[in-house]
PDB file of C-alpha atoms in Angstrom:
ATOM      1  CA  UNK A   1     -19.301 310.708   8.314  1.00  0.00           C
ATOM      2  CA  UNK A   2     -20.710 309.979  11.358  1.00  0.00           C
ATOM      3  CA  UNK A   3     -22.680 307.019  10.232  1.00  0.00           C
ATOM      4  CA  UNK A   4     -19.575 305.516   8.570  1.00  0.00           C
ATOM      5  CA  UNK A   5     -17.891 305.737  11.921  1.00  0.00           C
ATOM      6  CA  UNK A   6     -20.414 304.078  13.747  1.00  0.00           C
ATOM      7  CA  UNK A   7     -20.801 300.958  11.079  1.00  0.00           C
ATOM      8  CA  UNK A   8     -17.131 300.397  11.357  1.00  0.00           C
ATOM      9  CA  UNK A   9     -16.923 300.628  15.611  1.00  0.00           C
ATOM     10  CA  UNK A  10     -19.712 298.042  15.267  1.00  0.00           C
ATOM     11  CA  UNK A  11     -18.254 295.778  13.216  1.00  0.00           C
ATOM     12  CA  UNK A  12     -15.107 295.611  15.248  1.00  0.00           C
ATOM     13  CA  UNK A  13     -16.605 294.731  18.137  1.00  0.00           C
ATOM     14  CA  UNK A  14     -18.916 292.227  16.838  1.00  0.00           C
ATOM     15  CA  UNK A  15     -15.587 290.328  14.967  1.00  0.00           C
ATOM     16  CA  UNK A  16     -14.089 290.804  18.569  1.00  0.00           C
ATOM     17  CA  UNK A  17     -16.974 289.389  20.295  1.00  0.00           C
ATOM     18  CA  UNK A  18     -16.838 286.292  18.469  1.00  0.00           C
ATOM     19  CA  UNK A  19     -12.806 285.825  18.612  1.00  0.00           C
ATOM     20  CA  UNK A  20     -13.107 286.218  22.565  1.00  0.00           C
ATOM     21  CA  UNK A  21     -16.137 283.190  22.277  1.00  0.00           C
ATOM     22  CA  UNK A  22     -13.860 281.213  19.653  1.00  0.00           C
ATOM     23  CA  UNK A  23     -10.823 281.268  22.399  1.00  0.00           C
ATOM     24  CA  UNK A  24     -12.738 280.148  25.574  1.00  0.00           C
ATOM     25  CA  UNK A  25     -12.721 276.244  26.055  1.00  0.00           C
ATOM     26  CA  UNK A  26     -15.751 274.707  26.719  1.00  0.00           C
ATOM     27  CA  UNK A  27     -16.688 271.704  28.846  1.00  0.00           C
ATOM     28  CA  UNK A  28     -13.742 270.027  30.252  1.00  0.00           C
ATOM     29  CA  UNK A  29     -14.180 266.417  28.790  1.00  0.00           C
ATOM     30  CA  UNK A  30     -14.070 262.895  30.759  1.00  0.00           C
ATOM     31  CA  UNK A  31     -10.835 261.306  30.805  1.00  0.00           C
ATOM     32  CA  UNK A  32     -10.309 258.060  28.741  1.00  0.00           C
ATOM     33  CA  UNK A  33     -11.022 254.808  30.428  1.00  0.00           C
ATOM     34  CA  UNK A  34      -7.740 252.867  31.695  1.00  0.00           C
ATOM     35  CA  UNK A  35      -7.734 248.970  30.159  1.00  0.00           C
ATOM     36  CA  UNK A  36      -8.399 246.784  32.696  1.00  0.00           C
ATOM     37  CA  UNK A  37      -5.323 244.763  33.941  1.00  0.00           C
ATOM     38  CA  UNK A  38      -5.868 240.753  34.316  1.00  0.00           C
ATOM     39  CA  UNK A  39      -6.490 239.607  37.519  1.00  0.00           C
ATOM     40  CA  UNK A  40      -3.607 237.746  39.002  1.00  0.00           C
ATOM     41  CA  UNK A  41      -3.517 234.115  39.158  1.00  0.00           C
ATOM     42  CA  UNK A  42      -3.299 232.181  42.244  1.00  0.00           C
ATOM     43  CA  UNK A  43      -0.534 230.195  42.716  1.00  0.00           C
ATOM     44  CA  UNK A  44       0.550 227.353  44.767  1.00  0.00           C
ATOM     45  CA  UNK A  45       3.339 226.982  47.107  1.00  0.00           C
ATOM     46  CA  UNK A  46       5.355 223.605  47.037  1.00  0.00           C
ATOM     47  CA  UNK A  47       8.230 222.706  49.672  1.00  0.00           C
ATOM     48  CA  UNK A  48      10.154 220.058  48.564  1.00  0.00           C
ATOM     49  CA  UNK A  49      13.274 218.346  49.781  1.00  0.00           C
ATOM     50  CA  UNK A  50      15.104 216.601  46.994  1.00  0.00           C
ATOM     51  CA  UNK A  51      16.739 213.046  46.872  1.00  0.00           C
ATOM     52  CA  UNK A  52      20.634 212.911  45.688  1.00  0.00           C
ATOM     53  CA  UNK A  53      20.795 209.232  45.080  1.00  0.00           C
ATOM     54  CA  UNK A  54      18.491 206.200  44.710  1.00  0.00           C
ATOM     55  CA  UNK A  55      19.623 202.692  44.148  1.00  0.00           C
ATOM     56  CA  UNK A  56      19.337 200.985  40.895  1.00  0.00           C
ATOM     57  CA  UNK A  57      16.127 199.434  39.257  1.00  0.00           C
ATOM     58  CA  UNK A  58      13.622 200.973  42.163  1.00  0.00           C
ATOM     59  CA  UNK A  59      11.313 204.373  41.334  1.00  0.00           C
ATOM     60  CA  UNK A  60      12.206 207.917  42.665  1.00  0.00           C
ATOM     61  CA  UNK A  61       9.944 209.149  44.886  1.00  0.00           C
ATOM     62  CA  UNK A  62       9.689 212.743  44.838  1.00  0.00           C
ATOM     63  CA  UNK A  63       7.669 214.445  48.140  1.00  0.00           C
ATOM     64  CA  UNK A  64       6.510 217.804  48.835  1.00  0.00           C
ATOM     65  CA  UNK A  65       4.057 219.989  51.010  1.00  0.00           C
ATOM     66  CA  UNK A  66       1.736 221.768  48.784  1.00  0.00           C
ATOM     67  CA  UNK A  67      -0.235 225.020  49.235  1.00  0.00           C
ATOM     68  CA  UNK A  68      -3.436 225.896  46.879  1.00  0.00           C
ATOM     69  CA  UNK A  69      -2.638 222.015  45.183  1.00  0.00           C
ATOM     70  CA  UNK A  70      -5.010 223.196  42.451  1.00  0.00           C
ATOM     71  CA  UNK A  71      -4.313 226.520  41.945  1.00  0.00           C
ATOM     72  CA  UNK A  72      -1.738 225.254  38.967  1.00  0.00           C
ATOM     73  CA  UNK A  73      -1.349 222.161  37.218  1.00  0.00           C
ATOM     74  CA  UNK A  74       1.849 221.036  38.915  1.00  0.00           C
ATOM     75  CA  UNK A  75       4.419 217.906  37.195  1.00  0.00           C
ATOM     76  CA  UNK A  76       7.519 216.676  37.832  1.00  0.00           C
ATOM     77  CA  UNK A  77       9.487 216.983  34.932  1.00  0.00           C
ATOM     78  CA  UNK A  78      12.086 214.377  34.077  1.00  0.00           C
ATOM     79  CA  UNK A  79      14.405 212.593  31.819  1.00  0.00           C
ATOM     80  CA  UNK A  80      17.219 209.920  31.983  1.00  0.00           C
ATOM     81  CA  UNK A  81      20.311 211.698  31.856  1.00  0.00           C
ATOM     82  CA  UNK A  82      22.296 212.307  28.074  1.00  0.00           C
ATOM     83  CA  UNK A  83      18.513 212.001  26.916  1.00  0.00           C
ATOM     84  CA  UNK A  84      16.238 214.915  25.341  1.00  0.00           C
ATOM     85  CA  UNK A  85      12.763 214.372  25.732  1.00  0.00           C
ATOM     86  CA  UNK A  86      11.521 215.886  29.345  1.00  0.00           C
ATOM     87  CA  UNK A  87       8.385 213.218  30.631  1.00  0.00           C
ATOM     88  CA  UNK A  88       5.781 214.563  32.807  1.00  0.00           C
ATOM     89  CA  UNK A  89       4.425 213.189  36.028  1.00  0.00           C
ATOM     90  CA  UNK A  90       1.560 214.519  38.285  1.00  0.00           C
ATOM     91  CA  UNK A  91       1.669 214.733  41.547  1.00  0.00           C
ATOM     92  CA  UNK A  92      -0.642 212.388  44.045  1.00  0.00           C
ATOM     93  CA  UNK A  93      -2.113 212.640  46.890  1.00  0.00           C
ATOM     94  CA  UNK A  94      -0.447 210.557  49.745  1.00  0.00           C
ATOM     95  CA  UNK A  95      -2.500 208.203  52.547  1.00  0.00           C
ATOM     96  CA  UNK A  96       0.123 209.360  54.926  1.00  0.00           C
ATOM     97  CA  UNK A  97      -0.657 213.185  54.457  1.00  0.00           C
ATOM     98  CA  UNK A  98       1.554 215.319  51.596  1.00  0.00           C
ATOM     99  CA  UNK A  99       1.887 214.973  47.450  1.00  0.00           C
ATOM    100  CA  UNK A 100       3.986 212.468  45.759  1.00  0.00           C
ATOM    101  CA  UNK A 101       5.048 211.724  42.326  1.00  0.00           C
ATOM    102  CA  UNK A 102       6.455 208.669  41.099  1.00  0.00           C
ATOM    103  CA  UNK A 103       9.197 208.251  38.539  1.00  0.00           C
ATOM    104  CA  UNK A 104      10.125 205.164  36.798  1.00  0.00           C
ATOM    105  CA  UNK A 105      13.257 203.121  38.321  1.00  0.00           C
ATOM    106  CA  UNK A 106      16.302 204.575  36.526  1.00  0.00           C
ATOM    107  CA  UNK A 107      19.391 203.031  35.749  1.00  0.00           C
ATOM    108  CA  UNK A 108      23.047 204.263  35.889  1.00  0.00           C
ATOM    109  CA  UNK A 109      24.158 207.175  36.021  1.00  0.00           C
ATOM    110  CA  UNK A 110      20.634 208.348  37.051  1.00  0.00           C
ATOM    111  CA  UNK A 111      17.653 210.980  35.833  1.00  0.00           C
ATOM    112  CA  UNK A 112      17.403 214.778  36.429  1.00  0.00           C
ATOM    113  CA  UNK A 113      14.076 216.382  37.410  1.00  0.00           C
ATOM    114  CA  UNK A 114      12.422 219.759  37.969  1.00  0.00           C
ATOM    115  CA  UNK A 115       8.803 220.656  39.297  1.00  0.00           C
ATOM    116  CA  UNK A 116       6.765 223.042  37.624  1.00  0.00           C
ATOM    117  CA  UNK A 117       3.241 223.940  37.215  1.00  0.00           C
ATOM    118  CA  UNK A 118       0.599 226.370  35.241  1.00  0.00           C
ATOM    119  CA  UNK A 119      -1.558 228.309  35.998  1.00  0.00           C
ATOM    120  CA  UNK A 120      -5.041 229.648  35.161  1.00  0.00           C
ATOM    121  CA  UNK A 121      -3.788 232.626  33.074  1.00  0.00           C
ATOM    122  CA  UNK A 122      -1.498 229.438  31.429  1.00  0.00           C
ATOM    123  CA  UNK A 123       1.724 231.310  33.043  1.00  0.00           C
ATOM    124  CA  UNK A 124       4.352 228.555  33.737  1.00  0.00           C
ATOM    125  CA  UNK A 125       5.544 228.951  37.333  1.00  0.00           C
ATOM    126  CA  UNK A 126       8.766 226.938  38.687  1.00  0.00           C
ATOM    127  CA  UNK A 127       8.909 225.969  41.752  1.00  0.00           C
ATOM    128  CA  UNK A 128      11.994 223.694  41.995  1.00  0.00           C
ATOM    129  CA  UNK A 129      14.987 224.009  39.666  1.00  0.00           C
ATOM    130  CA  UNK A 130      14.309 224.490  35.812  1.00  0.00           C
ATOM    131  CA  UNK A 131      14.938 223.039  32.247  1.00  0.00           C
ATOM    132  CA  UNK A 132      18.139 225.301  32.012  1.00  0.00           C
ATOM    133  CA  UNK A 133      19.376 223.772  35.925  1.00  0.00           C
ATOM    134  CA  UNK A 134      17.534 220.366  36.669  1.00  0.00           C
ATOM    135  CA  UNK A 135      18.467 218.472  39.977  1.00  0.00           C
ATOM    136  CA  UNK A 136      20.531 215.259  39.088  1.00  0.00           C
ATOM    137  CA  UNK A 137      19.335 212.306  40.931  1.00  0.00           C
ATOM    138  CA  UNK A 138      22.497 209.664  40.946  1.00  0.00           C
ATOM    139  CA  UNK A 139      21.546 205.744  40.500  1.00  0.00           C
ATOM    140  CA  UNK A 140      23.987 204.284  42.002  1.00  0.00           C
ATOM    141  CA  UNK A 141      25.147 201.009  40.414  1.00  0.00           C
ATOM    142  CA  UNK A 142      24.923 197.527  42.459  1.00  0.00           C
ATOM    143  CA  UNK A 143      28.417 195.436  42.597  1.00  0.00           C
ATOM    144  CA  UNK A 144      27.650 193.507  39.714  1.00  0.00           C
ATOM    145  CA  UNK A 145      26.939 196.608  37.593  1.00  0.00           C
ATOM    146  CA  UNK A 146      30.397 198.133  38.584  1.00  0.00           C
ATOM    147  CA  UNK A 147      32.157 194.395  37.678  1.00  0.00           C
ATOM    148  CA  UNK A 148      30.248 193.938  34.290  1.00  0.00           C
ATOM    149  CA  UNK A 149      31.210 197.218  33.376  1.00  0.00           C
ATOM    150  CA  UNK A 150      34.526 196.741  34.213  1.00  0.00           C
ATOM    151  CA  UNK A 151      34.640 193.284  32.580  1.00  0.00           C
ATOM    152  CA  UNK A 152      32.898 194.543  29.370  1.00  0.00           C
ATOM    153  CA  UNK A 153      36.033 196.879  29.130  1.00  0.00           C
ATOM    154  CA  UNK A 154      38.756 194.084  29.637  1.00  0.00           C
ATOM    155  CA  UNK A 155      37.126 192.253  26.612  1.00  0.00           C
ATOM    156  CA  UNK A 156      36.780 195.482  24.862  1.00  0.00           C
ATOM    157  CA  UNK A 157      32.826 194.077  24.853  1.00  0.00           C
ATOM    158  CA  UNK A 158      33.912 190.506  23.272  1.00  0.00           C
ATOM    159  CA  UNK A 159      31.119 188.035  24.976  1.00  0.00           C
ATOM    160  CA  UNK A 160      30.969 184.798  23.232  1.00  0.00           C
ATOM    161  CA  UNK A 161      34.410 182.995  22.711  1.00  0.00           C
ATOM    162  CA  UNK A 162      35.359 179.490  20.868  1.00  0.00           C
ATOM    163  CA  UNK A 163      37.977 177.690  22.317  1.00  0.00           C
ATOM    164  CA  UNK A 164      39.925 174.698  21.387  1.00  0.00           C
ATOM    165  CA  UNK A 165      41.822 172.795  24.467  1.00  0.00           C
ATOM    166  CA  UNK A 166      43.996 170.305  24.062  1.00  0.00           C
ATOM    167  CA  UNK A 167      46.494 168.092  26.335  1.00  0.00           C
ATOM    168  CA  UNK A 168      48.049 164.630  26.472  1.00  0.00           C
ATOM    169  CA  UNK A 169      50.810 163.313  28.458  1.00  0.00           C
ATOM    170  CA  UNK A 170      53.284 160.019  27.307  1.00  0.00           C
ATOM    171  CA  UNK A 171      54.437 158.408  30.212  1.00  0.00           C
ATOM    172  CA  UNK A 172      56.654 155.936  28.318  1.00  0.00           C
ATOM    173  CA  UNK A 173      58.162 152.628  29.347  1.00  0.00           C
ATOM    174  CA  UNK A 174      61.415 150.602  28.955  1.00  0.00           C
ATOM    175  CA  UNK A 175      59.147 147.662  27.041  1.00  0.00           C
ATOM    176  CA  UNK A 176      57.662 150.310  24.705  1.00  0.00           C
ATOM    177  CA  UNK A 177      54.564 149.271  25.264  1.00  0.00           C
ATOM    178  CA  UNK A 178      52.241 152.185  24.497  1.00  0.00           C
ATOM    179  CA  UNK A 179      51.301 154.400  27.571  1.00  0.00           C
ATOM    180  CA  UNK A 180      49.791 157.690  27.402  1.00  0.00           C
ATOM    181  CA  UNK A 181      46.538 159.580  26.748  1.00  0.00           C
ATOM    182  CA  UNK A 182      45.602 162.821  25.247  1.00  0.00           C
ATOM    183  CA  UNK A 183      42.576 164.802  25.850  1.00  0.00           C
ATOM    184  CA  UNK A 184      40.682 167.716  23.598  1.00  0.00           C
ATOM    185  CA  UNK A 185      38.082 170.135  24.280  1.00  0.00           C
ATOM    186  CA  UNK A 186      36.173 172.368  21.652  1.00  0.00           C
ATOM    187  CA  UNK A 187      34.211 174.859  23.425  1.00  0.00           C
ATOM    188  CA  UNK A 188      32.017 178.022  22.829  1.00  0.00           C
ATOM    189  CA  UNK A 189      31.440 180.338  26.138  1.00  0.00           C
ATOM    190  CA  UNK A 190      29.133 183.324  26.411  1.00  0.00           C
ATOM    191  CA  UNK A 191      30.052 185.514  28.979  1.00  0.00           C
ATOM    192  CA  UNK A 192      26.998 187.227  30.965  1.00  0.00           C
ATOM    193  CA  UNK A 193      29.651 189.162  33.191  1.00  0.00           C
ATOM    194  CA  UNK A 194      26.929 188.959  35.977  1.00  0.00           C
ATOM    195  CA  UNK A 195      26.427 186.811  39.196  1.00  0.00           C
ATOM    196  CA  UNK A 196      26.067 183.717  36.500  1.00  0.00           C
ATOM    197  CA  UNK A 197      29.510 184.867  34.875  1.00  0.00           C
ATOM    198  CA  UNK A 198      29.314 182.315  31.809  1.00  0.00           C
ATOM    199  CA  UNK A 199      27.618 179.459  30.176  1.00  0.00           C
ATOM    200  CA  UNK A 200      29.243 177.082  27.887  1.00  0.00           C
ATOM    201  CA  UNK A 201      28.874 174.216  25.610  1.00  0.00           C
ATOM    202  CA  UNK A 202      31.201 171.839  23.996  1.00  0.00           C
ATOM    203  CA  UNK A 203      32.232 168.112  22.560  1.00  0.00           C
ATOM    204  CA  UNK A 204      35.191 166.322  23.986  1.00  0.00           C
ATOM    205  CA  UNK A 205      37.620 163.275  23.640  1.00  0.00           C
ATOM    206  CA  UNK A 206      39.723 161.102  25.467  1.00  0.00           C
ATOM    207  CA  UNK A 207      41.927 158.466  23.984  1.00  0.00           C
ATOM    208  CA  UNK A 208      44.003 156.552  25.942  1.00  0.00           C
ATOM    209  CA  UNK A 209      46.415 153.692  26.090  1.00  0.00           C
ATOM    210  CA  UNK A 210      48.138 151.642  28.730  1.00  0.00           C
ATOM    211  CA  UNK A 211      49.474 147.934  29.644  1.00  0.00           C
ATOM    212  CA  UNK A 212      47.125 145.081  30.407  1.00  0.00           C
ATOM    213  CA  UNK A 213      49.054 144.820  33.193  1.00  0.00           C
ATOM    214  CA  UNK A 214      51.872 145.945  35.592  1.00  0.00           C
ATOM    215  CA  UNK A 215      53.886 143.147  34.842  1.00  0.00           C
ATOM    216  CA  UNK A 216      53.644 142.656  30.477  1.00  0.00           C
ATOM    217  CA  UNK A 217      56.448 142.778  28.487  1.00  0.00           C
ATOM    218  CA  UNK A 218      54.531 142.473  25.552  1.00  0.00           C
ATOM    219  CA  UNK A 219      54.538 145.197  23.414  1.00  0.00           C
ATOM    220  CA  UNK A 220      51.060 144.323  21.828  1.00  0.00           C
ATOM    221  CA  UNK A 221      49.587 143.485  25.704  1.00  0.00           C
ATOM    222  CA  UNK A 222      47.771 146.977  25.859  1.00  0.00           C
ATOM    223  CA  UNK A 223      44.343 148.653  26.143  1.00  0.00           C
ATOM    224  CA  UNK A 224      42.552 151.064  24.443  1.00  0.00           C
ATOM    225  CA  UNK A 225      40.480 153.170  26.240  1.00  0.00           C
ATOM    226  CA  UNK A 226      38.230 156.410  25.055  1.00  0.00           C
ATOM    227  CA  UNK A 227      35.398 158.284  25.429  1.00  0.00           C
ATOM    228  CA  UNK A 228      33.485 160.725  23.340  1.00  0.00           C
ATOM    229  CA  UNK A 229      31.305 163.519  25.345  1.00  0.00           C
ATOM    230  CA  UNK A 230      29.254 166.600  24.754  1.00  0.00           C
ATOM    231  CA  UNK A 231      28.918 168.322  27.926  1.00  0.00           C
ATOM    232  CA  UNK A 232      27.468 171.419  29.544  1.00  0.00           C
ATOM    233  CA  UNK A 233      28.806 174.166  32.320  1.00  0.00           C
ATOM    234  CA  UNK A 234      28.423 177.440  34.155  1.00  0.00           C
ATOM    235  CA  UNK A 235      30.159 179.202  36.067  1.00  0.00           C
ATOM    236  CA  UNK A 236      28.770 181.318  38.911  1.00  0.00           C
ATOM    237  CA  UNK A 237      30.503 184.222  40.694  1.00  0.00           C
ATOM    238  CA  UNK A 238      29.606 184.718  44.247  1.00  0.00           C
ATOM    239  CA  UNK A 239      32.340 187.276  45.166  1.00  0.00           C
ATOM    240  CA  UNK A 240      34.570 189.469  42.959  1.00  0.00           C
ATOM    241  CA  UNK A 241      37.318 186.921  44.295  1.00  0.00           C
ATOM    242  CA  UNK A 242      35.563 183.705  44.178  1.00  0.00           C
ATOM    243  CA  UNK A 243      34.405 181.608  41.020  1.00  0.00           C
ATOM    244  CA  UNK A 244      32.446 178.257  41.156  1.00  0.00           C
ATOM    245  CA  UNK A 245      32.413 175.788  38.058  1.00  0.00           C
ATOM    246  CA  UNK A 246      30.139 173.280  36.899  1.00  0.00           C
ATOM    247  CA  UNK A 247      29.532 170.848  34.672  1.00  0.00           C
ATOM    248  CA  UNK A 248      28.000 167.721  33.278  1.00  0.00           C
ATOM    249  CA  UNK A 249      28.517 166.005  30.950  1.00  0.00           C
ATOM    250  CA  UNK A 250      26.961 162.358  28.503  1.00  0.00           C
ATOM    251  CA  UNK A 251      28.921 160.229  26.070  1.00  0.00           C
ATOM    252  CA  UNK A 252      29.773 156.877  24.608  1.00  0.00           C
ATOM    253  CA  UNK A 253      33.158 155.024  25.926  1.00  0.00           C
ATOM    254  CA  UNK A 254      34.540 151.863  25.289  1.00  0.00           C
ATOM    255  CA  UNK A 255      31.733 150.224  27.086  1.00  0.00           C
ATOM    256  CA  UNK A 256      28.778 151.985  26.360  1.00  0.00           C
ATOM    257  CA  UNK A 257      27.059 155.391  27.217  1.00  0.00           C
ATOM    258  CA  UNK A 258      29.004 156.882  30.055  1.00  0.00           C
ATOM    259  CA  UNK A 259      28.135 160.500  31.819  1.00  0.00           C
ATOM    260  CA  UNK A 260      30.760 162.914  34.172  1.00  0.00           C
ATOM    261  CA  UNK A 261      30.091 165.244  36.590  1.00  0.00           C
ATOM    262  CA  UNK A 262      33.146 168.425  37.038  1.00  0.00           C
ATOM    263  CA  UNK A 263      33.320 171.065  39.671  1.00  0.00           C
ATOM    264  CA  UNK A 264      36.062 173.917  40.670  1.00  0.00           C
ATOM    265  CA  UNK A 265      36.237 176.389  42.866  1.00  0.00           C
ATOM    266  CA  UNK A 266      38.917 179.368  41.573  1.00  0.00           C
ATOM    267  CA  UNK A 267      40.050 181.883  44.256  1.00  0.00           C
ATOM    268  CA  UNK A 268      41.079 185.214  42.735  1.00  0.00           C
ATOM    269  CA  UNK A 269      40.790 186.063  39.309  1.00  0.00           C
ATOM    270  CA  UNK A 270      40.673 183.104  36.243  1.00  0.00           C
ATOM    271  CA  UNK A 271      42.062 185.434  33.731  1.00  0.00           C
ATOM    272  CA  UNK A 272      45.045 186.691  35.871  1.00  0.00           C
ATOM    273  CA  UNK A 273      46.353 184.955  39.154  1.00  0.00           C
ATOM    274  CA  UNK A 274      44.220 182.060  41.481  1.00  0.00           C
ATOM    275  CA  UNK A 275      44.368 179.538  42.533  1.00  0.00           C
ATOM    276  CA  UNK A 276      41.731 176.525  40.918  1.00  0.00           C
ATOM    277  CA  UNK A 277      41.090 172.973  42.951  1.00  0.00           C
ATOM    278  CA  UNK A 278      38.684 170.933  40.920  1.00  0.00           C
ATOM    279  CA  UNK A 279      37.743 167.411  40.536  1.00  0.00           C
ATOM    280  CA  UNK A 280      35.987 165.355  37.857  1.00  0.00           C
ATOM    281  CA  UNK A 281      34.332 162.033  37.426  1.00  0.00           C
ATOM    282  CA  UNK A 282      33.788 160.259  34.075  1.00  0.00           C
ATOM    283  CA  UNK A 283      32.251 157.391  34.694  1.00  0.00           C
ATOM    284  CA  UNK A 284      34.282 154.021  32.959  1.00  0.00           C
ATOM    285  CA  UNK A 285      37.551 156.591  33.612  1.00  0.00           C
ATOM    286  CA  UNK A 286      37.594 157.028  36.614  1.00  0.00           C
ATOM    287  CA  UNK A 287      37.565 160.208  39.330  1.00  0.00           C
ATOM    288  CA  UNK A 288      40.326 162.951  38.913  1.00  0.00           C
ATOM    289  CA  UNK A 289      41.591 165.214  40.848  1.00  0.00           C
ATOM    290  CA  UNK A 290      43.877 168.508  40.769  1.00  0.00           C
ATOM    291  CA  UNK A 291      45.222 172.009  41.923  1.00  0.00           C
ATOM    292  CA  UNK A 292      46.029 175.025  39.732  1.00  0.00           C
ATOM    293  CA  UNK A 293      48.014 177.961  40.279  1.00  0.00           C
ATOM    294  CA  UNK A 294      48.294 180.367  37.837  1.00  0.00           C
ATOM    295  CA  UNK A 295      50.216 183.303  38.228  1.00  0.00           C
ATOM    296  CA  UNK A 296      49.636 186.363  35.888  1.00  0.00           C
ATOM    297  CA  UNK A 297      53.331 188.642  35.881  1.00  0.00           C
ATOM    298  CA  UNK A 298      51.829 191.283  33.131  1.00  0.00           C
TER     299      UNK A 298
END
């Protein structure tokens, strides 16, 4: 009995023994390693005063101070406004100190533009305005832009016209001798709308007949003048107000080949009111000479 109870007190304490060395921790163990974060990129600093407005046909200049230049890849990023594709420009270095980057001459309305860069992690970095909110450069249009575009909508864009012109005048006598003359003019015109406003081309005639003399009573004591012409002319506009004509002209008349020479001057506007003083000289007929006003009450 005895040796029963000592068997069973050792056993206990030798499953005790190893529960108490089961529960105690052992080494404390290291702590995992922390992943390393990227080192952060340099980046530049750009100051940069933007243009509003640039005049038509010349490049945009854009200028800026730069800190750390090369820390990012740094473009100006444009496009013509209503268009989609962004174009990118680098920035130079300037003899006079600063960056610059050039863009191509714009025309009306003008370009929008933002400046951006990268850097070496390949993080893009804006620096002034963005793709969402670009800065709008206006081009502003010369006068001639403004009065094309306001002639182009008067002839709903119409530029080349053919005209037919055609006048004669009876000036009749007691004797019925035959006295008068008539005069036509087929002509095609295309219109630049610029500081050379047109050019035009044509063929004319003149037929004309009058009394040998002031003091016939014959009816068959006449003569028979004409002319047949091709001729040339432009017209030039050197004010919005002010119009200048020219033309020349070669033919055949009743005595043989024959040339003309026409100018006008038209203050105000030829398709509404002016006011036209011309002259013209056609060789074997003679100089002419007149003044035109034309009134316009639409």
């Amino acid at each position: 009995m005895t040796h029963l109870h000592t068997t069973f007190v050792t056993v206990a304490a030798l499953v005790a023994a190893m529960g108490i060395a089961h529960a105690q921790p052992g080494a404390p163990t290291a702590p995992a390693a922390a992943p390393m974060a990227p080192a952060a990129a340099p980046r530049s600093l750009v100051i940069h005063v933007a243009p509003l407005s640039t005049p038509v046909d010349q490049p945009v200049e854009l200028e800026a101070m730069i800190d750390a230049p090369f820390a990012e890849a740094l473009t100006a990023r444009w496009r013509a406004i209503g268009k989609a594709d962004w174009q990118d420009v680098t920035f130079e270095r300037s003899s006079a100190g600063g960056w610059f980057a050039s863009l191509p001459a714009a025309r009306p309305p003008g370009l929008e533009y933002y400046i951006r860069g990268k850097d070496t992690n390949g993080t893009e970095v804006m620096h002034f305005a963005s793709a969402e909110q670009p800065h709008v450069v206006r081009v502003d249009p010369t006068l001639y832009d403004r009065l094309e575009e306001i002639d182009r909508e008067r002839l709903a864009g119409h530029q080349n016209e053919i005209a037919l012109d055609a006048s004669g005048h009876n000036f009749g006598n007691r004797y019925d001798i035959p006295d008068y003359y008539y005069r036509s003019e087929l002509t095609y015109t295309h219109r630049l709308l610029r500081q050379l406003h047109h050019i035009a081309f044509g063929f004319g005639a003149i037929q004309g007949r009058t009394p040998a003399s002031n003091d016939t009573t014959m009816e068959d004591d006449y003569v028979n003048h004409g002319q047949r012409y091709g001729f040339g002319e432009i017209r030039v506009r050197v004010h919005p107000s002010v119009f200048l004509d020219f033309r020349v002209a070669l033919g055949v008349s009743h005595r043989g080949f024959d040339q003309g020479v026409r100018s006008q001057v038209t203050f105000g506007k030829p398709w509404r009111s002016s006011v036209s003083i011309g002259g013209e000289a056609m060789g074997d007929m003679g100089p002419t000479g007149w003044v035109r006003l034309q009134w316009d009450t639409a």
